[in-house]
Short mmCIF file of C-alpha atoms in Angstrom, two decimals:
data_model
loop_
_atom_site.label_atom_id
_atom_site.label_comp_id
_atom_site.label_asym_id
_atom_site.label_seq_id
_atom_site.Cartn_x
_atom_site.Cartn_y
_atom_site.Cartn_z
CA MET A 3 72.24 83.85 117.57
CA ALA A 4 72.64 82.76 121.19
CA VAL A 5 75.73 80.60 120.64
CA PRO A 6 77.64 83.06 118.38
CA VAL A 7 76.85 85.99 120.67
CA ALA A 8 77.98 84.04 123.74
CA PHE A 9 81.15 82.89 121.96
CA PHE A 10 82.18 86.41 120.96
CA ALA A 11 81.21 87.86 124.33
CA VAL A 12 83.32 85.35 126.29
CA PHE A 13 86.30 84.85 123.96
CA PHE A 14 86.58 88.24 122.28
CA ALA A 15 84.85 91.09 124.11
CA TYR A 16 85.75 89.86 127.61
CA PRO A 17 89.52 89.35 127.01
CA VAL A 18 89.85 92.66 125.15
CA ALA A 19 87.93 94.50 127.86
CA ALA A 20 90.03 92.80 130.54
CA ILE A 21 93.35 93.88 129.05
CA VAL A 22 92.09 97.46 128.51
CA ALA A 23 90.73 97.63 132.06
CA ARG A 24 93.98 96.26 133.48
CA GLY A 25 95.87 99.03 131.70
CA LEU A 26 93.57 101.97 132.46
CA ARG A 27 92.46 101.10 135.99
CA ILE A 28 95.17 101.93 138.51
CA ASP A 29 94.69 101.58 142.30
CA GLY A 30 90.98 100.94 141.84
CA SER A 31 90.22 104.09 139.81
CA TRP A 32 90.00 104.71 136.09
CA GLN A 33 92.84 106.79 134.69
CA PHE A 34 91.36 108.10 131.43
CA GLY A 35 93.83 110.95 131.52
CA ARG A 36 96.40 108.32 130.63
CA ILE A 37 95.05 108.42 127.06
CA VAL A 38 96.11 112.06 126.70
CA ASP A 39 99.49 111.32 128.31
CA VAL A 40 100.20 108.46 125.90
CA LEU A 41 99.13 110.43 122.83
CA ALA A 42 101.46 113.26 123.91
CA GLN A 43 104.51 110.98 123.67
CA PRO A 44 106.58 111.65 120.50
CA ASP A 45 107.32 107.95 120.01
CA VAL A 46 103.63 107.08 120.07
CA ARG A 47 102.76 109.86 117.62
CA HIS A 48 105.48 108.56 115.31
CA VAL A 49 103.99 105.04 115.49
CA LEU A 50 100.52 106.40 114.69
CA TRP A 51 101.89 108.42 111.78
CA PHE A 52 103.87 105.51 110.34
CA THR A 53 100.97 103.06 110.78
CA THR A 54 98.62 105.33 108.85
CA TRP A 55 101.17 106.40 106.24
CA GLN A 56 102.37 102.92 105.36
CA ALA A 57 98.76 101.64 105.20
CA LEU A 58 97.81 104.43 102.76
CA ALA A 59 100.95 103.86 100.69
CA SER A 60 100.45 100.08 100.67
CA THR A 61 96.83 100.50 99.60
CA ALA A 62 97.68 102.91 96.77
CA LEU A 63 100.54 100.71 95.54
CA THR A 64 98.38 97.57 95.69
CA LEU A 65 95.61 99.20 93.65
CA LEU A 66 98.10 100.51 91.10
CA ILE A 67 99.68 97.09 90.58
CA ALA A 68 96.61 94.85 90.98
CA LEU A 69 93.90 96.69 89.00
CA PRO A 70 95.42 95.66 85.62
CA GLY A 71 95.35 92.08 86.90
CA ALA A 72 91.70 92.46 87.88
CA TYR A 73 90.90 93.59 84.34
CA VAL A 74 92.81 90.69 82.78
CA PHE A 75 91.02 88.09 84.91
CA ALA A 76 87.65 89.75 84.29
CA ARG A 77 87.79 90.36 80.53
CA PHE A 78 90.35 87.94 79.07
CA ASP A 79 90.07 84.22 78.46
CA PHE A 80 93.42 82.48 78.03
CA PRO A 81 94.98 79.03 78.66
CA GLY A 82 95.96 78.41 82.26
CA LYS A 83 93.64 81.10 83.64
CA GLN A 84 92.34 78.92 86.49
CA VAL A 85 95.86 77.87 87.48
CA LEU A 86 96.99 81.49 87.44
CA ARG A 87 93.98 82.45 89.57
CA ALA A 88 95.07 79.88 92.17
CA VAL A 89 98.67 81.15 92.05
CA VAL A 90 97.48 84.73 92.62
CA THR A 91 95.37 83.66 95.60
CA VAL A 92 98.13 81.66 97.34
CA PRO A 93 99.76 84.73 99.00
CA PHE A 94 96.47 85.78 100.60
CA VAL A 95 96.10 82.53 102.55
CA LEU A 96 99.76 82.43 103.55
CA PRO A 97 100.62 83.34 107.14
CA THR A 98 102.19 86.77 107.47
CA VAL A 99 105.24 85.12 109.02
CA VAL A 100 105.82 83.17 105.79
CA VAL A 101 105.36 86.34 103.73
CA GLY A 102 107.91 88.16 105.85
CA THR A 103 110.32 85.23 105.67
CA ALA A 104 109.95 84.95 101.88
CA PHE A 105 110.80 88.62 101.38
CA LEU A 106 113.65 88.32 103.86
CA ALA A 107 115.10 85.59 101.62
CA LEU A 108 114.65 87.88 98.62
CA VAL A 109 115.74 91.31 99.86
CA GLY A 110 117.43 90.66 103.24
CA ARG A 111 121.02 90.04 104.26
CA GLY A 112 122.35 87.21 102.13
CA GLY A 113 119.17 87.26 100.05
CA LEU A 114 118.92 87.01 96.28
CA LEU A 115 119.27 90.75 95.63
CA ASP A 116 122.19 90.95 98.06
CA GLU A 117 124.00 88.10 96.30
CA LEU A 118 123.39 89.37 92.76
CA TRP A 119 123.75 93.14 93.10
CA GLY A 120 124.66 93.83 96.73
CA VAL A 121 121.28 95.44 97.35
CA ARG A 122 119.42 95.04 100.65
CA LEU A 123 115.91 96.31 101.29
CA ASP A 124 115.19 94.70 104.67
CA THR A 125 114.68 97.20 107.49
CA THR A 126 113.43 99.65 104.83
CA VAL A 127 109.89 100.77 104.17
CA TRP A 128 110.07 99.43 100.60
CA ALA A 129 110.37 95.86 101.83
CA ILE A 130 107.25 96.35 103.95
CA LEU A 131 105.27 97.96 101.11
CA LEU A 132 106.18 95.26 98.58
CA ALA A 133 105.33 92.51 101.06
CA HIS A 134 101.94 94.12 101.66
CA VAL A 135 101.29 94.26 97.90
CA PHE A 136 102.28 90.59 97.69
CA PHE A 137 99.84 89.70 100.46
CA ASN A 138 96.88 91.82 99.25
CA TYR A 139 97.15 91.48 95.46
CA ALA A 140 94.44 88.79 95.47
CA VAL A 141 92.05 90.97 97.49
CA VAL A 142 91.88 93.51 94.66
CA VAL A 143 91.84 90.90 91.88
CA ARG A 144 89.02 88.91 93.49
CA THR A 145 86.92 91.82 94.75
CA VAL A 146 87.21 94.17 91.78
CA GLY A 147 87.71 91.50 89.12
CA GLY A 148 84.69 89.54 90.32
CA LEU A 149 82.43 92.54 89.76
CA TRP A 150 84.20 93.68 86.58
CA ALA A 151 83.53 90.28 84.99
CA GLN A 152 79.79 90.75 85.59
CA LEU A 153 79.51 94.27 84.17
CA ASP A 154 77.82 94.31 80.77
CA PRO A 155 80.50 95.43 78.25
CA ARG A 156 77.77 96.58 75.84
CA GLN A 157 77.21 99.68 77.99
CA GLU A 158 80.75 100.90 77.32
CA GLU A 159 80.44 99.92 73.65
CA ALA A 160 77.25 101.99 73.38
CA ALA A 161 79.06 105.02 74.78
CA ARG A 162 81.81 104.64 72.18
CA MET A 163 79.24 104.38 69.38
CA LEU A 164 77.82 107.70 70.58
CA GLY A 165 81.21 109.34 70.07
CA ALA A 166 83.06 108.84 73.36
CA SER A 167 86.71 107.85 73.20
CA ARG A 168 87.79 104.63 74.86
CA PRO A 169 89.27 106.41 77.95
CA LYS A 170 86.21 108.65 78.26
CA ALA A 171 83.80 105.71 77.95
CA TRP A 172 85.70 103.81 80.62
CA ARG A 173 85.87 106.86 82.90
CA GLN A 174 82.18 107.75 82.62
CA VAL A 175 80.57 104.29 82.31
CA THR A 176 82.74 101.54 83.78
CA LEU A 177 84.58 103.40 86.53
CA PRO A 178 81.43 104.63 88.33
CA ALA A 179 80.08 101.08 88.32
CA LEU A 180 83.38 99.72 89.65
CA ALA A 181 83.81 102.46 92.28
CA PRO A 182 82.03 100.59 95.11
CA ALA A 183 84.11 97.44 94.51
CA VAL A 184 87.35 99.44 94.28
CA ALA A 185 86.44 101.27 97.49
CA ALA A 186 85.60 98.00 99.25
CA ALA A 187 88.89 96.41 98.14
CA ALA A 188 90.87 99.50 99.14
CA LEU A 189 89.28 99.53 102.58
CA MET A 190 90.06 95.84 103.14
CA VAL A 191 93.68 96.34 102.03
CA PHE A 192 93.95 99.38 104.30
CA LEU A 193 92.51 97.35 107.19
CA PHE A 194 94.96 94.48 106.71
CA THR A 195 97.98 96.79 106.37
CA PHE A 196 96.89 99.13 109.17
CA THR A 197 96.91 96.16 111.58
CA SER A 198 99.99 94.50 110.03
CA PHE A 199 102.13 92.60 112.53
CA GLY A 200 104.12 89.64 111.20
CA VAL A 201 105.42 91.40 108.08
CA VAL A 202 106.52 94.54 109.95
CA GLN A 203 107.93 92.51 112.83
CA ILE A 204 110.23 90.55 110.50
CA LEU A 205 111.06 93.15 107.83
CA GLY A 206 110.78 96.43 109.72
CA GLY A 207 113.48 95.95 112.30
CA PRO A 208 113.74 98.45 115.16
CA ALA A 209 113.23 101.45 112.86
CA PHE A 210 109.59 100.78 111.91
CA SER A 211 106.70 99.91 114.15
CA THR A 212 102.95 99.76 113.49
CA LEU A 213 100.33 99.96 116.22
CA GLU A 214 100.13 96.18 116.35
CA VAL A 215 103.91 95.80 116.69
CA GLU A 216 104.04 98.53 119.33
CA ILE A 217 101.25 96.87 121.33
CA TYR A 218 103.28 93.64 121.25
CA ARG A 219 106.42 95.48 122.36
CA GLN A 220 104.63 97.28 125.19
CA THR A 221 103.03 94.08 126.52
CA SER A 222 105.76 91.48 126.07
CA GLN A 223 108.99 93.47 126.36
CA ILE A 224 108.33 96.67 128.34
CA PHE A 225 105.32 95.33 130.32
CA ASP A 226 103.57 98.72 130.09
CA LEU A 227 99.93 97.62 129.98
CA SER A 228 98.69 101.17 130.34
CA THR A 229 100.27 102.31 127.06
CA ALA A 230 99.22 99.06 125.36
CA ALA A 231 95.61 99.60 126.48
CA VAL A 232 95.53 103.12 125.02
CA LEU A 233 96.99 101.91 121.72
CA THR A 234 94.41 99.11 121.65
CA LEU A 235 91.56 101.60 122.06
CA ILE A 236 92.96 103.75 119.26
CA GLN A 237 93.25 100.77 116.93
CA PHE A 238 89.80 99.54 117.90
CA GLY A 239 88.23 102.91 117.04
CA ALA A 240 90.04 103.11 113.70
CA VAL A 241 89.04 99.57 112.74
CA ALA A 242 85.40 100.16 113.69
CA ALA A 243 85.31 103.24 111.45
CA ILE A 244 86.92 101.35 108.55
CA LEU A 245 84.44 98.47 108.87
CA ALA A 246 81.48 100.87 108.99
CA VAL A 247 82.58 102.51 105.74
CA HIS A 248 83.28 99.08 104.22
CA ALA A 249 79.77 97.85 105.08
CA TRP A 250 78.30 100.94 103.39
CA THR A 251 80.32 100.40 100.19
CA VAL A 252 79.34 96.71 100.07
CA ARG A 253 75.65 97.61 100.34
CA ARG A 254 76.07 100.05 97.45
CA ARG A 255 77.73 97.36 95.35
CA GLU A 256 74.94 94.86 96.07
CA THR A 257 71.98 97.18 95.41
CA ALA A 258 73.05 99.65 92.74
CA LEU A 259 74.17 97.41 89.86
CA ARG A 260 72.62 95.29 87.17
CA LEU A 261 74.92 92.38 86.42
CA VAL A 262 75.28 89.73 83.72
CA ASP A 263 76.73 86.23 83.66
CA ALA A 264 80.53 86.50 84.07
CA ALA A 265 81.07 83.61 81.64
CA THR A 266 79.75 85.76 78.74
CA THR A 267 82.10 88.73 79.18
CA ALA A 268 85.57 87.10 78.91
CA ARG A 269 87.18 86.65 75.49
CA ARG A 270 90.57 86.01 73.93
CA PRO A 271 92.91 89.04 73.90
CA ARG A 272 92.88 90.93 70.60
CA GLY A 273 95.47 93.31 69.29
CA THR A 274 99.00 94.15 70.38
CA GLY A 275 97.88 96.28 73.30
CA GLN A 276 95.77 93.58 74.95
CA TRP A 277 98.44 90.91 74.50
CA ALA A 278 101.02 93.33 75.95
CA LEU A 279 98.73 93.95 78.94
CA LEU A 280 98.36 90.21 79.50
CA ALA A 281 102.13 89.75 79.24
CA GLY A 282 102.69 92.58 81.71
CA VAL A 283 100.34 91.02 84.25
CA LEU A 284 102.04 87.64 83.84
CA VAL A 285 105.46 89.23 84.42
CA THR A 286 104.13 91.06 87.50
CA VAL A 287 102.73 87.83 88.95
CA ALA A 288 106.00 86.02 88.25
CA VAL A 289 108.25 88.69 89.80
CA LEU A 290 106.10 89.92 92.65
CA LEU A 291 104.24 86.75 93.71
CA VAL A 292 106.14 83.69 92.47
CA LEU A 293 109.77 84.83 92.84
CA PRO A 294 109.70 85.41 96.65
CA LEU A 295 108.18 81.96 97.21
CA ALA A 296 110.67 80.35 94.82
CA VAL A 297 113.58 82.01 96.66
CA LEU A 298 112.11 80.80 99.95
CA VAL A 299 112.12 77.21 98.70
CA GLU A 300 115.64 77.60 97.27
CA ARG A 301 117.00 78.90 100.59
CA SER A 302 115.39 76.00 102.45
CA LEU A 303 117.41 73.62 100.24
CA GLY A 304 120.71 75.43 100.83
CA ALA A 305 122.25 72.75 103.06
CA PRO A 306 123.43 69.55 101.34
CA GLY A 307 121.20 66.51 101.66
CA PHE A 308 118.18 68.46 102.91
CA GLY A 309 120.26 69.43 105.93
CA TYR A 310 117.90 72.15 107.16
CA TYR A 311 114.94 69.81 106.98
CA ARG A 312 116.82 67.03 108.79
CA ALA A 313 117.83 69.51 111.51
CA LEU A 314 114.15 70.05 112.26
CA THR A 315 113.98 66.56 113.75
CA ARG A 316 116.62 67.28 116.41
CA GLU A 317 116.24 68.96 119.78
CA ASP A 318 118.49 71.98 120.30
CA GLY A 319 117.88 72.44 124.02
CA GLY A 320 117.47 76.19 123.57
CA THR A 321 114.79 77.65 121.36
CA PHE A 322 112.48 74.62 121.63
CA LEU A 323 111.77 72.03 124.28
CA VAL A 324 110.86 69.60 121.49
CA PRO A 325 112.17 69.04 117.94
CA PRO A 326 110.89 71.85 115.67
CA ILE A 327 109.30 69.28 113.36
CA GLU A 328 106.64 68.67 116.02
CA ALA A 329 105.30 72.15 115.29
CA ILE A 330 103.78 70.72 112.09
CA GLY A 331 101.63 68.22 113.95
CA ASN A 332 100.72 70.79 116.60
CA SER A 333 99.61 73.31 113.95
CA LEU A 334 97.51 70.76 112.09
CA GLN A 335 95.77 69.61 115.27
CA TYR A 336 95.09 73.16 116.42
CA ALA A 337 93.86 74.18 112.96
CA VAL A 338 91.45 71.23 112.74
CA ALA A 339 89.98 72.07 116.15
CA ALA A 340 89.79 75.79 115.28
CA THR A 341 88.10 74.98 111.97
CA ALA A 342 85.45 72.88 113.71
CA ILE A 343 84.72 75.71 116.15
CA ALA A 344 84.69 78.36 113.43
CA VAL A 345 82.35 76.35 111.18
CA VAL A 346 79.83 75.73 113.97
CA ILE A 347 79.83 79.35 115.19
CA GLY A 348 79.99 80.84 111.69
CA ALA A 349 77.26 78.60 110.27
CA LEU A 350 74.90 79.45 113.13
CA ALA A 351 75.58 83.18 112.69
CA ALA A 352 75.19 83.03 108.90
CA THR A 353 71.90 81.13 109.22
CA ALA A 354 70.52 83.79 111.54
CA LEU A 355 71.79 86.68 109.40
CA ALA A 356 70.30 85.14 106.24
CA ARG A 357 66.73 85.37 107.56
CA ARG A 358 64.79 88.15 105.87
CA ASP A 359 63.00 88.96 109.11
CA ALA A 360 66.25 89.44 111.03
CA GLY A 361 66.01 92.34 113.47
CA ARG A 362 68.28 95.34 113.83
CA PHE A 363 70.35 93.61 116.55
CA VAL A 364 71.08 90.66 114.27
CA ARG A 365 72.07 92.92 111.37
CA GLY A 366 74.33 94.91 113.69
CA PHE A 367 76.03 91.72 114.82
CA ASP A 368 77.02 91.12 111.18
CA ALA A 369 79.41 94.08 111.37
CA LEU A 370 80.75 93.03 114.77
CA LEU A 371 81.75 89.65 113.33
CA MET A 372 84.45 91.39 111.29
CA LEU A 373 86.12 93.06 114.28
CA PRO A 374 88.48 90.14 115.09
CA LEU A 375 90.14 90.71 111.69
CA GLY A 376 91.12 94.23 112.68
CA VAL A 377 91.39 94.34 116.46
CA SER A 378 94.86 93.62 117.77
CA ALA A 379 95.44 89.86 117.86
CA VAL A 380 98.21 90.58 120.34
CA THR A 381 95.64 92.15 122.66
CA VAL A 382 93.33 89.15 122.28
CA GLY A 383 96.15 86.70 123.03
CA PHE A 384 97.40 88.58 126.08
CA GLY A 385 93.79 89.13 127.17
CA PHE A 386 93.29 85.36 127.11
CA LEU A 387 96.10 84.95 129.63
CA ILE A 388 94.68 87.65 131.91
CA ALA A 389 90.93 86.97 131.65
CA LEU A 390 90.76 83.18 131.32
CA ASP A 391 92.90 82.31 134.33
CA GLU A 392 90.36 81.57 137.07
CA PRO A 393 87.24 79.40 137.53
CA PRO A 394 84.86 78.86 135.87
CA LEU A 395 87.02 79.66 132.82
CA ASP A 396 90.51 78.70 133.92
CA LEU A 397 91.87 77.76 130.48
CA ARG A 398 95.37 79.19 130.69
CA ALA A 399 96.96 75.73 130.90
CA SER A 400 94.55 74.10 128.45
CA TRP A 401 95.40 73.25 124.84
CA ILE A 402 91.97 74.53 123.71
CA LEU A 403 93.10 78.13 124.24
CA VAL A 404 95.01 78.18 120.93
CA PRO A 405 92.13 76.86 118.75
CA LEU A 406 89.74 79.31 120.41
CA ALA A 407 91.97 82.26 119.48
CA GLN A 408 92.43 80.94 115.95
CA ALA A 409 88.68 80.36 115.52
CA LEU A 410 88.02 84.05 116.20
CA VAL A 411 89.85 84.84 112.96
CA GLY A 412 88.18 82.01 111.04
CA VAL A 413 84.56 82.83 111.89
CA PRO A 414 84.35 85.99 109.69
CA PHE A 415 85.54 83.99 106.67
CA VAL A 416 82.92 81.30 107.33
CA VAL A 417 80.14 83.90 107.60
CA ARG A 418 81.22 85.86 104.51
CA THR A 419 81.42 82.64 102.45
CA MET A 420 78.12 81.07 103.54
CA LEU A 421 75.92 84.15 103.84
CA PRO A 422 75.42 84.90 100.10
CA VAL A 423 74.47 81.27 99.42
CA LEU A 424 72.04 81.08 102.34
CA ARG A 425 70.39 84.32 101.23
CA ALA A 426 69.95 82.86 97.75
CA VAL A 427 67.90 79.88 99.03
CA ASP A 428 64.23 80.34 98.05
CA VAL A 429 62.32 80.92 101.28
CA ARG A 430 59.31 79.14 99.76
CA LEU A 431 61.20 75.86 99.90
CA ARG A 432 61.60 76.22 103.66
CA GLU A 433 57.96 77.21 104.05
CA ALA A 434 56.78 74.22 102.03
CA ALA A 435 58.86 71.84 104.15
CA ALA A 436 57.47 73.41 107.33
CA VAL A 437 53.88 73.09 106.06
CA LEU A 438 54.52 69.39 105.42
CA GLY A 439 55.43 68.98 109.09
CA ALA A 440 59.23 69.25 109.12
CA SER A 441 60.82 70.68 112.27
CA PRO A 442 63.14 73.72 111.92
CA TRP A 443 66.19 71.46 112.36
CA ARG A 444 64.93 69.06 109.68
CA VAL A 445 64.14 71.97 107.34
CA TRP A 446 67.74 73.16 107.65
CA ARG A 447 69.09 69.63 107.19
CA GLU A 448 66.91 68.73 104.21
CA VAL A 449 66.60 72.09 102.41
CA ASP A 450 69.47 74.41 103.30
CA LEU A 451 72.32 71.98 103.88
CA PRO A 452 72.26 70.31 100.42
CA MET A 453 72.40 73.75 98.81
CA VAL A 454 75.15 75.17 101.00
CA ARG A 455 77.26 72.04 101.42
CA ARG A 456 79.86 73.19 98.92
CA ALA A 457 79.99 76.68 100.41
CA LEU A 458 80.38 75.08 103.83
CA LEU A 459 83.39 73.10 102.61
CA VAL A 460 84.92 76.24 101.09
CA ALA A 461 84.34 78.09 104.36
CA ALA A 462 85.99 75.27 106.29
CA GLY A 463 88.98 75.44 103.96
CA PHE A 464 89.42 79.18 104.48
CA ALA A 465 89.04 78.77 108.23
CA PHE A 466 91.67 76.02 108.22
CA ALA A 467 94.13 78.11 106.21
CA VAL A 468 93.82 81.26 108.33
CA SER A 469 93.89 79.23 111.57
CA LEU A 470 97.05 77.48 110.45
CA GLY A 471 98.83 80.79 109.97
CA GLU A 472 97.51 82.81 112.95
CA PHE A 473 100.45 84.38 114.75
CA GLY A 474 99.56 87.51 116.73
CA ALA A 475 97.53 85.80 119.46
CA THR A 476 99.19 82.38 119.27
CA VAL A 477 102.64 83.80 120.03
CA PHE A 478 101.37 84.60 123.55
CA ILE A 479 99.40 81.46 124.36
CA ALA A 480 101.21 78.60 122.57
CA ARG A 481 103.09 76.55 125.16
CA PRO A 482 106.88 76.13 124.73
CA ASP A 483 106.48 72.37 124.38
CA ASN A 484 103.68 72.76 121.79
CA PRO A 485 104.74 75.52 119.37
CA THR A 486 102.83 76.19 116.16
CA LEU A 487 104.53 76.62 112.78
CA PRO A 488 104.35 80.46 112.69
CA VAL A 489 105.64 80.70 116.28
CA ALA A 490 108.46 78.26 115.49
CA VAL A 491 109.47 80.26 112.41
CA ALA A 492 109.53 83.52 114.38
CA ARG A 493 111.64 81.97 117.14
CA LEU A 494 114.17 80.58 114.66
CA LEU A 495 114.46 83.92 112.87
CA GLY A 496 115.09 85.58 116.23
CA ARG A 497 118.26 83.53 116.77
CA PRO A 498 121.55 84.17 114.93
CA GLY A 499 123.24 81.55 112.80
CA ASP A 500 122.82 80.03 109.35
CA MET A 501 121.32 76.82 110.73
CA ASN A 502 118.51 78.66 112.52
CA TYR A 503 117.89 80.78 109.42
CA GLY A 504 117.80 77.69 107.20
CA GLN A 505 115.41 75.87 109.53
CA ALA A 506 113.12 78.91 109.49
CA MET A 507 113.11 78.76 105.69
CA ALA A 508 112.37 75.02 105.77
CA LEU A 509 109.46 75.41 108.20
CA SER A 510 108.10 78.33 106.16
CA THR A 511 108.25 76.21 103.01
CA ILE A 512 106.33 73.42 104.72
CA LEU A 513 103.72 75.89 105.96
CA MET A 514 103.44 77.40 102.47
CA LEU A 515 102.90 73.97 100.88
CA VAL A 516 100.18 73.05 103.37
CA CYS A 517 98.36 76.33 102.69
CA ALA A 518 98.77 75.89 98.93
CA VAL A 519 97.26 72.40 99.08
CA ALA A 520 94.31 73.77 101.04
CA LEU A 521 93.88 76.48 98.39
CA VAL A 522 93.94 73.95 95.52
CA VAL A 523 91.15 72.06 97.25
CA LEU A 524 89.23 75.34 97.66
CA GLU A 525 89.58 76.16 93.97
CA ARG A 526 88.17 72.77 93.02
CA LEU A 527 85.20 73.33 95.31
CA ARG A 528 84.71 76.98 94.37
CA THR A 529 81.44 78.08 92.83
CA ASP A 530 80.49 81.48 91.44
CA ARG A 531 78.44 82.22 94.54
CA SER A 532 80.77 80.90 97.20
CA GLY A 533 84.17 81.60 95.72
CA GLU A 534 84.64 85.30 96.48
CA PHE A 535 85.79 86.88 99.71
#
């Protein structure tokens, strides 16, 4: 645990504490009354209200649309199911900047809906809600569908034989068993939408602002660190509460159910109703998930002769100091370095957490590992600039700063992927190897590693995908001559003109394809134990 604890203390807790202290400590004294002053501001109360309201609405809408899909993947067996599963998961690994750009191409000015019917939804709350459903659809399908597939259908059949109608049997038998998984999925969706940044930044316009967007505005545009610090503390408290409830629901799901092999519960659809349900899910996936990405690709090809893509190779002397195409190489290099860091830190943490004799401190650290997913990435990025600017950690001019920030987001995925597999390793195998004289390092190398190798590769793939798309922290610390793909897309969208818009679409398409390739590799490596998030 020493290395993971030190890593999170230096590169997460210290920068966040530094930015909060800089905002709340004025003239050498703490100004905690500033918290009350900030909360009394009408604009801040409006941001808090909108952040909470849109997160609740996004969560409810995602559950409403995705639960039928979870049932279809859990109970139906049909041709192309594995391909469709990969298609459904693609949006989750896409950077939020790409999601925002895709919906901008669909519902924004000059988008598909604008061209066909003169309808624009950008700068409206509906664009934000639909983009959040697009991004989180896979969370519900994977979390709820994974458990649903393992529930014994004979329990519901027994209830029907005893006289219960189909709705009553589902409500009294299946729903209580699914409740912990539904609650866990809802909490994760709420967490992701509560801290939404890239989607709201691109689609919301000046009318809508979440806590994350407001923190970015206060730090980078208004330079009011005091208000930003208060908003960071509020978001931190909310995220901690959400994660605590999520940990409780996950423990209920793990300890309260008796499960069966998922391969035995899926069957071909039977009857008009089941085929209609399958058709409805396929139409939903096509319209909600595939169409925005298809429009994104179509807009990137709008200039003759791949003009937008060719323009990426030229310097413009304004937005970038280098040709935008170099952002691809920069992102890949940063993501590889971030993946290496995340795998080392995450594997060490997962190994410690998997021990059955782990103490209370170690188990508590498991919850803390999830905080980087919910704490403001903007705060972390700006905290890097403030805290890591003097010896012995003067990293502000170093390229390693970007991979370190990206690795903070990747480590939770590594831990969540490897931990179930490590816990499944029979402890007697380790004990036998130790009795035969193997050192602890050799025991891990000879016993654990062969069993978790595939999970380790899956974890590395997830870490690579999320590192590639990290935007909130990178937008602060990426150097102008070394932009990443998400930062380059955001800068191009921030400039007027069709050429800048087309280049943003082209870069987003490239970023989407790289993430999709990484996902295809993940699906080929996926196992029943290591394939769920």
